[in-house]
mmCIF file with all atom_site columns, C-alpha atoms in Angstrom:
data_model
loop_
_atom_site.group_PDB
_atom_site.id
_atom_site.type_symbol
_atom_site.label_atom_id
_atom_site.label_alt_id
_atom_site.label_comp_id
_atom_site.label_asym_id
_atom_site.label_entity_id
_atom_site.label_seq_id
_atom_site.pdbx_PDB_ins_code
_atom_site.Cartn_x
_atom_site.Cartn_y
_atom_site.Cartn_z
_atom_site.occupancy
_atom_site.B_iso_or_equiv
_atom_site.pdbx_formal_charge
_atom_site.auth_seq_id
_atom_site.auth_comp_id
_atom_site.auth_asym_id
_atom_site.auth_atom_id
_atom_site.pdbx_PDB_model_num
ATOM 1   C CA . UNK A 1 1   ? -25.271 -5.475  -4.506  1.00 41.00 ? 1   UNK A CA 1
ATOM 2   C CA . UNK A 1 2   ? -22.964 -4.233  -1.210  1.00 57.00 ? 2   UNK A CA 1
ATOM 3   C CA . UNK A 1 3   ? -19.085 -3.396  -2.335  1.00 86.00 ? 3   UNK A CA 1
ATOM 4   C CA . UNK A 1 4   ? -17.573 -6.432  -2.691  1.00 97.00 ? 4   UNK A CA 1
ATOM 5   C CA . UNK A 1 5   ? -15.801 -8.443  -5.996  1.00 98.00 ? 5   UNK A CA 1
ATOM 6   C CA . UNK A 1 6   ? -15.220 -11.599 -7.184  1.00 99.00 ? 6   UNK A CA 1
ATOM 7   C CA . UNK A 1 7   ? -12.584 -12.869 -9.336  1.00 99.00 ? 7   UNK A CA 1
ATOM 8   C CA . UNK A 1 8   ? -13.973 -15.547 -12.319 1.00 99.00 ? 8   UNK A CA 1
ATOM 9   C CA . UNK A 1 9   ? -11.423 -17.403 -13.541 1.00 99.00 ? 9   UNK A CA 1
ATOM 10  C CA . UNK A 1 10  ? -12.688 -19.068 -17.028 1.00 99.00 ? 10  UNK A CA 1
ATOM 11  C CA . UNK A 1 11  ? -12.058 -22.310 -18.435 1.00 99.00 ? 11  UNK A CA 1
ATOM 12  C CA . UNK A 1 12  ? -8.572  -22.783 -17.725 1.00 99.00 ? 12  UNK A CA 1
ATOM 13  C CA . UNK A 1 13  ? -9.294  -26.931 -18.300 1.00 99.00 ? 13  UNK A CA 1
ATOM 14  C CA . UNK A 1 14  ? -6.571  -28.983 -19.904 1.00 99.00 ? 14  UNK A CA 1
ATOM 15  C CA . UNK A 1 15  ? -8.828  -29.411 -23.655 1.00 99.00 ? 15  UNK A CA 1
ATOM 16  C CA . UNK A 1 16  ? -8.054  -25.288 -23.723 1.00 99.00 ? 16  UNK A CA 1
ATOM 17  C CA . UNK A 1 17  ? -4.625  -25.927 -22.504 1.00 99.00 ? 17  UNK A CA 1
ATOM 18  C CA . UNK A 1 18  ? -1.549  -26.235 -25.216 1.00 98.00 ? 18  UNK A CA 1
ATOM 19  C CA . UNK A 1 19  ? 0.245   -28.681 -25.966 1.00 97.00 ? 19  UNK A CA 1
ATOM 20  C CA . UNK A 1 20  ? -2.010  -31.394 -25.989 1.00 97.00 ? 20  UNK A CA 1
ATOM 21  C CA . UNK A 1 21  ? -5.824  -29.420 -25.709 1.00 99.00 ? 21  UNK A CA 1
ATOM 22  C CA . UNK A 1 22  ? -8.496  -30.957 -28.076 1.00 98.00 ? 22  UNK A CA 1
ATOM 23  C CA . UNK A 1 23  ? -9.129  -27.233 -28.264 1.00 98.00 ? 23  UNK A CA 1
ATOM 24  C CA . UNK A 1 24  ? -5.644  -25.673 -27.118 1.00 99.00 ? 24  UNK A CA 1
ATOM 25  C CA . UNK A 1 25  ? -5.943  -21.740 -26.770 1.00 99.00 ? 25  UNK A CA 1
ATOM 26  C CA . UNK A 1 26  ? -2.421  -20.150 -28.276 1.00 98.00 ? 26  UNK A CA 1
ATOM 27  C CA . UNK A 1 27  ? -0.535  -19.345 -25.252 1.00 98.00 ? 27  UNK A CA 1
ATOM 28  C CA . UNK A 1 28  ? -3.143  -20.591 -23.104 1.00 99.00 ? 28  UNK A CA 1
ATOM 29  C CA . UNK A 1 29  ? -0.492  -21.637 -20.304 1.00 98.00 ? 29  UNK A CA 1
ATOM 30  C CA . UNK A 1 30  ? 0.877   -18.090 -20.062 1.00 98.00 ? 30  UNK A CA 1
ATOM 31  C CA . UNK A 1 31  ? -2.162  -17.178 -17.956 1.00 99.00 ? 31  UNK A CA 1
ATOM 32  C CA . UNK A 1 32  ? -1.839  -19.743 -15.275 1.00 98.00 ? 32  UNK A CA 1
ATOM 33  C CA . UNK A 1 33  ? 1.372   -18.123 -13.399 1.00 98.00 ? 33  UNK A CA 1
ATOM 34  C CA . UNK A 1 34  ? -0.907  -14.803 -13.556 1.00 98.00 ? 34  UNK A CA 1
ATOM 35  C CA . UNK A 1 35  ? -3.730  -16.242 -12.316 1.00 98.00 ? 35  UNK A CA 1
ATOM 36  C CA . UNK A 1 36  ? -1.499  -17.726 -9.376  1.00 98.00 ? 36  UNK A CA 1
ATOM 37  C CA . UNK A 1 37  ? -0.666  -14.510 -8.742  1.00 97.00 ? 37  UNK A CA 1
ATOM 38  C CA . UNK A 1 38  ? -4.047  -13.179 -8.269  1.00 98.00 ? 38  UNK A CA 1
ATOM 39  C CA . UNK A 1 39  ? -5.374  -15.762 -6.134  1.00 97.00 ? 39  UNK A CA 1
ATOM 40  C CA . UNK A 1 40  ? -3.237  -14.674 -3.675  1.00 95.00 ? 40  UNK A CA 1
ATOM 41  C CA . UNK A 1 41  ? -5.250  -11.440 -3.225  1.00 95.00 ? 41  UNK A CA 1
ATOM 42  C CA . UNK A 1 42  ? -8.042  -11.571 -0.673  1.00 94.00 ? 42  UNK A CA 1
ATOM 43  C CA . UNK A 1 43  ? -11.073 -11.747 -3.337  1.00 97.00 ? 43  UNK A CA 1
ATOM 44  C CA . UNK A 1 44  ? -14.665 -11.761 -1.373  1.00 97.00 ? 44  UNK A CA 1
ATOM 45  C CA . UNK A 1 45  ? -15.497 -14.715 -3.786  1.00 98.00 ? 45  UNK A CA 1
ATOM 46  C CA . UNK A 1 46  ? -13.909 -16.586 -6.128  1.00 99.00 ? 46  UNK A CA 1
ATOM 47  C CA . UNK A 1 47  ? -15.477 -18.244 -8.999  1.00 99.00 ? 47  UNK A CA 1
ATOM 48  C CA . UNK A 1 48  ? -13.731 -20.768 -11.767 1.00 99.00 ? 48  UNK A CA 1
ATOM 49  C CA . UNK A 1 49  ? -15.976 -21.826 -14.625 1.00 99.00 ? 49  UNK A CA 1
ATOM 50  C CA . UNK A 1 50  ? -15.803 -25.053 -16.189 1.00 99.00 ? 50  UNK A CA 1
ATOM 51  C CA . UNK A 1 51  ? -17.337 -26.500 -20.040 1.00 99.00 ? 51  UNK A CA 1
ATOM 52  C CA . UNK A 1 52  ? -18.576 -29.431 -18.882 1.00 99.00 ? 52  UNK A CA 1
ATOM 53  C CA . UNK A 1 53  ? -19.974 -30.803 -21.600 1.00 99.00 ? 53  UNK A CA 1
ATOM 54  C CA . UNK A 1 54  ? -22.119 -34.230 -22.432 1.00 98.00 ? 54  UNK A CA 1
ATOM 55  C CA . UNK A 1 55  ? -20.398 -36.734 -25.391 1.00 98.00 ? 55  UNK A CA 1
ATOM 56  C CA . UNK A 1 56  ? -23.546 -35.567 -27.606 1.00 98.00 ? 56  UNK A CA 1
ATOM 57  C CA . UNK A 1 57  ? -23.665 -31.650 -27.146 1.00 99.00 ? 57  UNK A CA 1
ATOM 58  C CA . UNK A 1 58  ? -24.863 -29.695 -29.969 1.00 98.00 ? 58  UNK A CA 1
ATOM 59  C CA . UNK A 1 59  ? -21.626 -27.874 -30.311 1.00 98.00 ? 59  UNK A CA 1
ATOM 60  C CA . UNK A 1 60  ? -19.488 -30.925 -31.710 1.00 99.00 ? 60  UNK A CA 1
ATOM 61  C CA . UNK A 1 61  ? -18.764 -31.316 -35.280 1.00 98.00 ? 61  UNK A CA 1
ATOM 62  C CA . UNK A 1 62  ? -18.575 -35.321 -34.487 1.00 98.00 ? 62  UNK A CA 1
ATOM 63  C CA . UNK A 1 63  ? -22.239 -34.973 -33.797 1.00 98.00 ? 63  UNK A CA 1
ATOM 64  C CA . UNK A 1 64  ? -23.276 -32.801 -37.542 1.00 96.00 ? 64  UNK A CA 1
ATOM 65  C CA . UNK A 1 65  ? -22.912 -35.626 -40.101 1.00 94.00 ? 65  UNK A CA 1
ATOM 66  C CA . UNK A 1 66  ? -20.771 -33.796 -42.986 1.00 93.00 ? 66  UNK A CA 1
ATOM 67  C CA . UNK A 1 67  ? -20.096 -30.770 -40.565 1.00 93.00 ? 67  UNK A CA 1
ATOM 68  C CA . UNK A 1 68  ? -16.247 -30.156 -40.231 1.00 97.00 ? 68  UNK A CA 1
ATOM 69  C CA . UNK A 1 69  ? -14.306 -28.715 -37.604 1.00 97.00 ? 69  UNK A CA 1
ATOM 70  C CA . UNK A 1 70  ? -14.764 -24.571 -37.327 1.00 97.00 ? 70  UNK A CA 1
ATOM 71  C CA . UNK A 1 71  ? -17.658 -24.572 -40.063 1.00 98.00 ? 71  UNK A CA 1
ATOM 72  C CA . UNK A 1 72  ? -20.446 -22.792 -39.040 1.00 97.00 ? 72  UNK A CA 1
ATOM 73  C CA . UNK A 1 73  ? -24.347 -24.273 -39.451 1.00 97.00 ? 73  UNK A CA 1
ATOM 74  C CA . UNK A 1 74  ? -27.548 -22.909 -38.476 1.00 97.00 ? 74  UNK A CA 1
ATOM 75  C CA . UNK A 1 75  ? -28.928 -24.595 -35.635 1.00 97.00 ? 75  UNK A CA 1
ATOM 76  C CA . UNK A 1 76  ? -32.065 -24.986 -33.564 1.00 98.00 ? 76  UNK A CA 1
ATOM 77  C CA . UNK A 1 77  ? -31.924 -24.951 -29.610 1.00 98.00 ? 77  UNK A CA 1
ATOM 78  C CA . UNK A 1 78  ? -33.441 -26.632 -26.995 1.00 97.00 ? 78  UNK A CA 1
ATOM 79  C CA . UNK A 1 79  ? -34.837 -23.335 -26.014 1.00 97.00 ? 79  UNK A CA 1
ATOM 80  C CA . UNK A 1 80  ? -36.048 -23.120 -29.999 1.00 97.00 ? 80  UNK A CA 1
ATOM 81  C CA . UNK A 1 81  ? -33.828 -20.258 -30.792 1.00 97.00 ? 81  UNK A CA 1
ATOM 82  C CA . UNK A 1 82  ? -32.215 -20.172 -33.883 1.00 98.00 ? 82  UNK A CA 1
ATOM 83  C CA . UNK A 1 83  ? -28.882 -19.491 -34.323 1.00 98.00 ? 83  UNK A CA 1
ATOM 84  C CA . UNK A 1 84  ? -25.272 -19.610 -36.216 1.00 98.00 ? 84  UNK A CA 1
ATOM 85  C CA . UNK A 1 85  ? -23.226 -22.971 -34.180 1.00 98.00 ? 85  UNK A CA 1
ATOM 86  C CA . UNK A 1 86  ? -19.720 -22.609 -34.738 1.00 98.00 ? 86  UNK A CA 1
ATOM 87  C CA . UNK A 1 87  ? -18.659 -26.497 -35.299 1.00 98.00 ? 87  UNK A CA 1
ATOM 88  C CA . UNK A 1 88  ? -15.843 -27.687 -32.239 1.00 98.00 ? 88  UNK A CA 1
ATOM 89  C CA . UNK A 1 89  ? -13.960 -30.881 -31.943 1.00 98.00 ? 89  UNK A CA 1
ATOM 90  C CA . UNK A 1 90  ? -14.866 -32.785 -28.943 1.00 99.00 ? 90  UNK A CA 1
ATOM 91  C CA . UNK A 1 91  ? -13.540 -30.720 -26.054 1.00 99.00 ? 91  UNK A CA 1
ATOM 92  C CA . UNK A 1 92  ? -14.217 -30.337 -22.024 1.00 99.00 ? 92  UNK A CA 1
ATOM 93  C CA . UNK A 1 93  ? -16.540 -34.096 -22.164 1.00 99.00 ? 93  UNK A CA 1
ATOM 94  C CA . UNK A 1 94  ? -17.502 -35.237 -18.776 1.00 98.00 ? 94  UNK A CA 1
ATOM 95  C CA . UNK A 1 95  ? -15.777 -37.717 -17.200 1.00 97.00 ? 95  UNK A CA 1
ATOM 96  C CA . UNK A 1 96  ? -12.063 -37.020 -19.288 1.00 98.00 ? 96  UNK A CA 1
ATOM 97  C CA . UNK A 1 97  ? -9.079  -35.691 -18.799 1.00 98.00 ? 97  UNK A CA 1
ATOM 98  C CA . UNK A 1 98  ? -9.715  -32.865 -20.872 1.00 99.00 ? 98  UNK A CA 1
ATOM 99  C CA . UNK A 1 99  ? -12.387 -31.489 -18.664 1.00 99.00 ? 99  UNK A CA 1
ATOM 100 C CA . UNK A 1 100 ? -10.749 -31.425 -15.612 1.00 98.00 ? 100 UNK A CA 1
ATOM 101 C CA . UNK A 1 101 ? -8.759  -27.530 -14.355 1.00 98.00 ? 101 UNK A CA 1
ATOM 102 C CA . UNK A 1 102 ? -5.457  -27.645 -14.833 1.00 98.00 ? 102 UNK A CA 1
ATOM 103 C CA . UNK A 1 103 ? -3.453  -29.109 -11.909 1.00 98.00 ? 103 UNK A CA 1
ATOM 104 C CA . UNK A 1 104 ? -1.488  -26.405 -11.065 1.00 96.00 ? 104 UNK A CA 1
ATOM 105 C CA . UNK A 1 105 ? -4.674  -24.383 -10.252 1.00 97.00 ? 105 UNK A CA 1
ATOM 106 C CA . UNK A 1 106 ? -6.753  -26.749 -8.801  1.00 95.00 ? 106 UNK A CA 1
ATOM 107 C CA . UNK A 1 107 ? -5.118  -26.673 -5.431  1.00 94.00 ? 107 UNK A CA 1
ATOM 108 C CA . UNK A 1 108 ? -4.682  -22.737 -5.183  1.00 95.00 ? 108 UNK A CA 1
ATOM 109 C CA . UNK A 1 109 ? -8.697  -22.492 -5.821  1.00 96.00 ? 109 UNK A CA 1
ATOM 110 C CA . UNK A 1 110 ? -9.021  -25.897 -3.378  1.00 93.00 ? 110 UNK A CA 1
ATOM 111 C CA . UNK A 1 111 ? -6.917  -23.730 -0.439  1.00 94.00 ? 111 UNK A CA 1
ATOM 112 C CA . UNK A 1 112 ? -9.820  -20.981 -0.530  1.00 96.00 ? 112 UNK A CA 1
ATOM 113 C CA . UNK A 1 113 ? -12.329 -23.514 0.448   1.00 94.00 ? 113 UNK A CA 1
ATOM 114 C CA . UNK A 1 114 ? -16.202 -22.119 0.535   1.00 92.00 ? 114 UNK A CA 1
ATOM 115 C CA . UNK A 1 115 ? -15.087 -19.154 -0.532  1.00 94.00 ? 115 UNK A CA 1
ATOM 116 C CA . UNK A 1 116 ? -14.675 -20.985 -4.068  1.00 97.00 ? 116 UNK A CA 1
ATOM 117 C CA . UNK A 1 117 ? -17.156 -22.322 -6.342  1.00 98.00 ? 117 UNK A CA 1
ATOM 118 C CA . UNK A 1 118 ? -18.044 -23.825 -9.747  1.00 98.00 ? 118 UNK A CA 1
ATOM 119 C CA . UNK A 1 119 ? -19.819 -22.985 -12.433 1.00 99.00 ? 119 UNK A CA 1
ATOM 120 C CA . UNK A 1 120 ? -20.471 -25.440 -15.290 1.00 98.00 ? 120 UNK A CA 1
ATOM 121 C CA . UNK A 1 121 ? -21.795 -24.915 -18.501 1.00 98.00 ? 121 UNK A CA 1
ATOM 122 C CA . UNK A 1 122 ? -22.462 -26.290 -21.617 1.00 98.00 ? 122 UNK A CA 1
ATOM 123 C CA . UNK A 1 123 ? -24.313 -29.358 -19.419 1.00 98.00 ? 123 UNK A CA 1
ATOM 124 C CA . UNK A 1 124 ? -26.987 -29.496 -21.631 1.00 98.00 ? 124 UNK A CA 1
ATOM 125 C CA . UNK A 1 125 ? -26.663 -31.401 -24.557 1.00 98.00 ? 125 UNK A CA 1
ATOM 126 C CA . UNK A 1 126 ? -28.448 -28.879 -26.575 1.00 98.00 ? 126 UNK A CA 1
ATOM 127 C CA . UNK A 1 127 ? -27.928 -25.961 -25.577 1.00 98.00 ? 127 UNK A CA 1
ATOM 128 C CA . UNK A 1 128 ? -24.138 -23.981 -26.570 1.00 98.00 ? 128 UNK A CA 1
ATOM 129 C CA . UNK A 1 129 ? -23.443 -21.834 -23.141 1.00 98.00 ? 129 UNK A CA 1
ATOM 130 C CA . UNK A 1 130 ? -19.855 -19.412 -23.759 1.00 98.00 ? 130 UNK A CA 1
ATOM 131 C CA . UNK A 1 131 ? -20.731 -17.460 -20.500 1.00 99.00 ? 131 UNK A CA 1
ATOM 132 C CA . UNK A 1 132 ? -20.405 -18.544 -17.065 1.00 99.00 ? 132 UNK A CA 1
ATOM 133 C CA . UNK A 1 133 ? -23.869 -17.009 -16.555 1.00 99.00 ? 133 UNK A CA 1
ATOM 134 C CA . UNK A 1 134 ? -25.282 -19.462 -17.968 1.00 98.00 ? 134 UNK A CA 1
ATOM 135 C CA . UNK A 1 135 ? -24.003 -22.315 -15.850 1.00 98.00 ? 135 UNK A CA 1
ATOM 136 C CA . UNK A 1 136 ? -25.120 -23.557 -12.799 1.00 98.00 ? 136 UNK A CA 1
ATOM 137 C CA . UNK A 1 137 ? -23.042 -23.148 -9.225  1.00 98.00 ? 137 UNK A CA 1
ATOM 138 C CA . UNK A 1 138 ? -21.867 -26.191 -7.222  1.00 97.00 ? 138 UNK A CA 1
ATOM 139 C CA . UNK A 1 139 ? -19.767 -25.924 -4.297  1.00 96.00 ? 139 UNK A CA 1
ATOM 140 C CA . UNK A 1 140 ? -15.879 -26.340 -5.589  1.00 93.00 ? 140 UNK A CA 1
ATOM 141 C CA . UNK A 1 141 ? -15.363 -29.186 -3.170  1.00 90.00 ? 141 UNK A CA 1
ATOM 142 C CA . UNK A 1 142 ? -18.237 -31.598 -3.629  1.00 91.00 ? 142 UNK A CA 1
ATOM 143 C CA . UNK A 1 143 ? -19.869 -30.505 -7.164  1.00 94.00 ? 143 UNK A CA 1
ATOM 144 C CA . UNK A 1 144 ? -23.003 -31.819 -8.389  1.00 94.00 ? 144 UNK A CA 1
ATOM 145 C CA . UNK A 1 145 ? -23.929 -33.641 -10.997 1.00 94.00 ? 145 UNK A CA 1
ATOM 146 C CA . UNK A 1 146 ? -26.417 -31.137 -13.821 1.00 94.00 ? 146 UNK A CA 1
ATOM 147 C CA . UNK A 1 147 ? -29.552 -30.498 -12.809 1.00 94.00 ? 147 UNK A CA 1
ATOM 148 C CA . UNK A 1 148 ? -32.925 -32.007 -14.216 1.00 90.00 ? 148 UNK A CA 1
ATOM 149 C CA . UNK A 1 149 ? -34.089 -29.776 -16.502 1.00 91.00 ? 149 UNK A CA 1
ATOM 150 C CA . UNK A 1 150 ? -33.152 -26.337 -17.951 1.00 93.00 ? 150 UNK A CA 1
ATOM 151 C CA . UNK A 1 151 ? -33.533 -22.980 -16.685 1.00 93.00 ? 151 UNK A CA 1
ATOM 152 C CA . UNK A 1 152 ? -35.423 -20.363 -17.563 1.00 94.00 ? 152 UNK A CA 1
ATOM 153 C CA . UNK A 1 153 ? -33.987 -18.922 -20.746 1.00 91.00 ? 153 UNK A CA 1
ATOM 154 C CA . UNK A 1 154 ? -33.395 -15.324 -19.092 1.00 91.00 ? 154 UNK A CA 1
ATOM 155 C CA . UNK A 1 155 ? -32.445 -16.520 -15.453 1.00 94.00 ? 155 UNK A CA 1
ATOM 156 C CA . UNK A 1 156 ? -28.222 -16.682 -13.951 1.00 98.00 ? 156 UNK A CA 1
ATOM 157 C CA . UNK A 1 157 ? -27.869 -18.572 -11.128 1.00 98.00 ? 157 UNK A CA 1
ATOM 158 C CA . UNK A 1 158 ? -24.744 -16.608 -11.067 1.00 98.00 ? 158 UNK A CA 1
ATOM 159 C CA . UNK A 1 159 ? -25.734 -13.618 -10.874 1.00 98.00 ? 159 UNK A CA 1
ATOM 160 C CA . UNK A 1 160 ? -27.905 -14.174 -8.393  1.00 98.00 ? 160 UNK A CA 1
ATOM 161 C CA . UNK A 1 161 ? -25.283 -15.897 -6.414  1.00 98.00 ? 161 UNK A CA 1
ATOM 162 C CA . UNK A 1 162 ? -22.794 -13.245 -6.769  1.00 98.00 ? 162 UNK A CA 1
ATOM 163 C CA . UNK A 1 163 ? -26.131 -10.769 -5.673  1.00 98.00 ? 163 UNK A CA 1
ATOM 164 C CA . UNK A 1 164 ? -26.908 -12.741 -2.410  1.00 97.00 ? 164 UNK A CA 1
ATOM 165 C CA . UNK A 1 165 ? -22.825 -11.913 -1.421  1.00 97.00 ? 165 UNK A CA 1
ATOM 166 C CA . UNK A 1 166 ? -23.124 -8.467  -1.761  1.00 97.00 ? 166 UNK A CA 1
ATOM 167 C CA . UNK A 1 167 ? -20.827 -8.674  -4.764  1.00 98.00 ? 167 UNK A CA 1
ATOM 168 C CA . UNK A 1 168 ? -20.658 -5.712  -7.172  1.00 97.00 ? 168 UNK A CA 1
ATOM 169 C CA . UNK A 1 169 ? -17.434 -5.948  -8.766  1.00 98.00 ? 169 UNK A CA 1
ATOM 170 C CA . UNK A 1 170 ? -15.972 -8.606  -11.048 1.00 99.00 ? 170 UNK A CA 1
ATOM 171 C CA . UNK A 1 171 ? -12.936 -9.507  -12.697 1.00 99.00 ? 171 UNK A CA 1
ATOM 172 C CA . UNK A 1 172 ? -13.004 -11.778 -15.240 1.00 99.00 ? 172 UNK A CA 1
ATOM 173 C CA . UNK A 1 173 ? -9.813  -13.604 -16.496 1.00 99.00 ? 173 UNK A CA 1
ATOM 174 C CA . UNK A 1 174 ? -8.745  -17.102 -18.321 1.00 99.00 ? 174 UNK A CA 1
ATOM 175 C CA . UNK A 1 175 ? -9.617  -18.806 -21.582 1.00 99.00 ? 175 UNK A CA 1
ATOM 176 C CA . UNK A 1 176 ? -10.574 -18.082 -24.280 1.00 98.00 ? 176 UNK A CA 1
ATOM 177 C CA . UNK A 1 177 ? -10.879 -14.439 -24.372 1.00 98.00 ? 177 UNK A CA 1
ATOM 178 C CA . UNK A 1 178 ? -12.359 -13.852 -28.136 1.00 98.00 ? 178 UNK A CA 1
ATOM 179 C CA . UNK A 1 179 ? -15.239 -16.538 -26.615 1.00 98.00 ? 179 UNK A CA 1
ATOM 180 C CA . UNK A 1 180 ? -15.749 -17.245 -23.467 1.00 99.00 ? 180 UNK A CA 1
ATOM 181 C CA . UNK A 1 181 ? -14.237 -14.444 -21.569 1.00 99.00 ? 181 UNK A CA 1
ATOM 182 C CA . UNK A 1 182 ? -16.076 -11.841 -23.477 1.00 99.00 ? 182 UNK A CA 1
ATOM 183 C CA . UNK A 1 183 ? -19.248 -13.886 -22.890 1.00 99.00 ? 183 UNK A CA 1
ATOM 184 C CA . UNK A 1 184 ? -18.936 -13.732 -19.078 1.00 99.00 ? 184 UNK A CA 1
ATOM 185 C CA . UNK A 1 185 ? -17.633 -9.917  -18.986 1.00 99.00 ? 185 UNK A CA 1
ATOM 186 C CA . UNK A 1 186 ? -20.430 -8.854  -21.565 1.00 99.00 ? 186 UNK A CA 1
ATOM 187 C CA . UNK A 1 187 ? -23.310 -11.106 -19.537 1.00 99.00 ? 187 UNK A CA 1
ATOM 188 C CA . UNK A 1 188 ? -21.302 -9.499  -15.963 1.00 99.00 ? 188 UNK A CA 1
ATOM 189 C CA . UNK A 1 189 ? -22.218 -5.929  -17.320 1.00 99.00 ? 189 UNK A CA 1
ATOM 190 C CA . UNK A 1 190 ? -25.609 -6.712  -18.586 1.00 98.00 ? 190 UNK A CA 1
ATOM 191 C CA . UNK A 1 191 ? -26.415 -8.106  -15.083 1.00 98.00 ? 191 UNK A CA 1
ATOM 192 C CA . UNK A 1 192 ? -25.422 -4.645  -13.375 1.00 98.00 ? 192 UNK A CA 1
ATOM 193 C CA . UNK A 1 193 ? -21.492 -5.540  -11.988 1.00 98.00 ? 193 UNK A CA 1
ATOM 194 C CA . UNK A 1 194 ? -18.804 -3.311  -12.484 1.00 98.00 ? 194 UNK A CA 1
ATOM 195 C CA . UNK A 1 195 ? -16.643 -5.431  -14.819 1.00 99.00 ? 195 UNK A CA 1
ATOM 196 C CA . UNK A 1 196 ? -13.280 -5.749  -15.754 1.00 98.00 ? 196 UNK A CA 1
ATOM 197 C CA . UNK A 1 197 ? -11.414 -8.252  -18.104 1.00 99.00 ? 197 UNK A CA 1
ATOM 198 C CA . UNK A 1 198 ? -7.586  -8.660  -16.710 1.00 99.00 ? 198 UNK A CA 1
ATOM 199 C CA . UNK A 1 199 ? -5.721  -8.611  -20.756 1.00 99.00 ? 199 UNK A CA 1
ATOM 200 C CA . UNK A 1 200 ? -2.774  -10.130 -18.610 1.00 98.00 ? 200 UNK A CA 1
ATOM 201 C CA . UNK A 1 201 ? -4.438  -13.271 -17.579 1.00 99.00 ? 201 UNK A CA 1
ATOM 202 C CA . UNK A 1 202 ? -6.491  -13.872 -21.034 1.00 99.00 ? 202 UNK A CA 1
ATOM 203 C CA . UNK A 1 203 ? -5.033  -15.090 -23.779 1.00 99.00 ? 203 UNK A CA 1
ATOM 204 C CA . UNK A 1 204 ? -7.128  -15.798 -27.523 1.00 98.00 ? 204 UNK A CA 1
ATOM 205 C CA . UNK A 1 205 ? -7.681  -17.833 -30.424 1.00 97.00 ? 205 UNK A CA 1
ATOM 206 C CA . UNK A 1 206 ? -7.738  -14.851 -32.622 1.00 96.00 ? 206 UNK A CA 1
ATOM 207 C CA . UNK A 1 207 ? -6.141  -11.426 -31.453 1.00 95.00 ? 207 UNK A CA 1
ATOM 208 C CA . UNK A 1 208 ? -8.451  -9.430  -34.235 1.00 97.00 ? 208 UNK A CA 1
ATOM 209 C CA . UNK A 1 209 ? -11.652 -11.231 -32.900 1.00 97.00 ? 209 UNK A CA 1
ATOM 210 C CA . UNK A 1 210 ? -10.191 -10.624 -29.430 1.00 98.00 ? 210 UNK A CA 1
ATOM 211 C CA . UNK A 1 211 ? -10.538 -6.726  -29.871 1.00 98.00 ? 211 UNK A CA 1
ATOM 212 C CA . UNK A 1 212 ? -13.778 -6.620  -32.064 1.00 98.00 ? 212 UNK A CA 1
ATOM 213 C CA . UNK A 1 213 ? -15.064 -8.621  -28.106 1.00 98.00 ? 213 UNK A CA 1
ATOM 214 C CA . UNK A 1 214 ? -13.496 -5.984  -26.312 1.00 99.00 ? 214 UNK A CA 1
ATOM 215 C CA . UNK A 1 215 ? -14.992 -2.895  -28.080 1.00 98.00 ? 215 UNK A CA 1
ATOM 216 C CA . UNK A 1 216 ? -18.254 -4.663  -27.806 1.00 98.00 ? 216 UNK A CA 1
ATOM 217 C CA . UNK A 1 217 ? -18.008 -5.396  -23.914 1.00 99.00 ? 217 UNK A CA 1
ATOM 218 C CA . UNK A 1 218 ? -16.869 -1.372  -23.348 1.00 98.00 ? 218 UNK A CA 1
ATOM 219 C CA . UNK A 1 219 ? -19.687 -0.765  -25.437 1.00 98.00 ? 219 UNK A CA 1
ATOM 220 C CA . UNK A 1 220 ? -21.734 -2.798  -22.728 1.00 97.00 ? 220 UNK A CA 1
ATOM 221 C CA . UNK A 1 221 ? -20.023 -0.610  -19.987 1.00 98.00 ? 221 UNK A CA 1
ATOM 222 C CA . UNK A 1 222 ? -17.554 -2.949  -18.949 1.00 98.00 ? 222 UNK A CA 1
ATOM 223 C CA . UNK A 1 223 ? -13.494 -2.352  -19.299 1.00 98.00 ? 223 UNK A CA 1
ATOM 224 C CA . UNK A 1 224 ? -10.182 -4.188  -20.274 1.00 98.00 ? 224 UNK A CA 1
ATOM 225 C CA . UNK A 1 225 ? -7.204  -3.349  -17.798 1.00 98.00 ? 225 UNK A CA 1
ATOM 226 C CA . UNK A 1 226 ? -3.958  -4.259  -19.597 1.00 97.00 ? 226 UNK A CA 1
ATOM 227 C CA . UNK A 1 227 ? -1.892  -5.916  -16.180 1.00 96.00 ? 227 UNK A CA 1
ATOM 228 C CA . UNK A 1 228 ? -1.683  -5.928  -12.611 1.00 94.00 ? 228 UNK A CA 1
ATOM 229 C CA . UNK A 1 229 ? -0.601  -2.685  -11.993 1.00 93.00 ? 229 UNK A CA 1
ATOM 230 C CA . UNK A 1 230 ? -3.764  -0.866  -13.533 1.00 96.00 ? 230 UNK A CA 1
ATOM 231 C CA . UNK A 1 231 ? -5.868  -3.471  -11.524 1.00 96.00 ? 231 UNK A CA 1
ATOM 232 C CA . UNK A 1 232 ? -4.551  -1.870  -8.551  1.00 93.00 ? 232 UNK A CA 1
ATOM 233 C CA . UNK A 1 233 ? -6.050  1.585   -9.682  1.00 93.00 ? 233 UNK A CA 1
ATOM 234 C CA . UNK A 1 234 ? -9.235  -0.108  -10.937 1.00 95.00 ? 234 UNK A CA 1
ATOM 235 C CA . UNK A 1 235 ? -10.203 -1.982  -7.203  1.00 93.00 ? 235 UNK A CA 1
ATOM 236 C CA . UNK A 1 236 ? -9.699  1.151   -4.676  1.00 87.00 ? 236 UNK A CA 1
#
């Protein structure tokens, strides 16, 4: 890998934003000005991820008769893995307004042209996917439909994409810290990227759970950075 840095903006989508998102993260809108400021920097690559669910997604409580939102059930995914699934309200469904990236951020991402790509995750009805490293990469200006078949369980299109562009460091921001942001950051570290989460650019559903996630990230070799001033030192 070369000496390049990517900014990964995780799931700043309408359904995760107050006041009307179906799975709104408390204080979620507070990340938007931080991310807008970050996008003015000269990143080598910018990645914006989207939860991108079909209506029959395995994570939706509405697809489990008798299942209550935020309860947990044992499921087998399309790869044959048995795991504990948290049941969520329907969110980020393809074709709805909730799946769209926030309207304040979209123009900032679009002006980056080819240096910005989308990663869409959770697109298969039978697979939960919190990490952007489990999604498919597509141009931000002309996004493609999901692939016709699941990729290999141990593959990562995003990791391959970043390596091909010489990226060796990633900074992760977005929503929610205790789910998709931390999962993305842990994946990045596990794939060998020097990884940092900018805490001022993320908000979580549960701060207690987020603290556990950040400790896990540090155990994997990643870092957390409090604010943009500290980020300057990390990027040098």
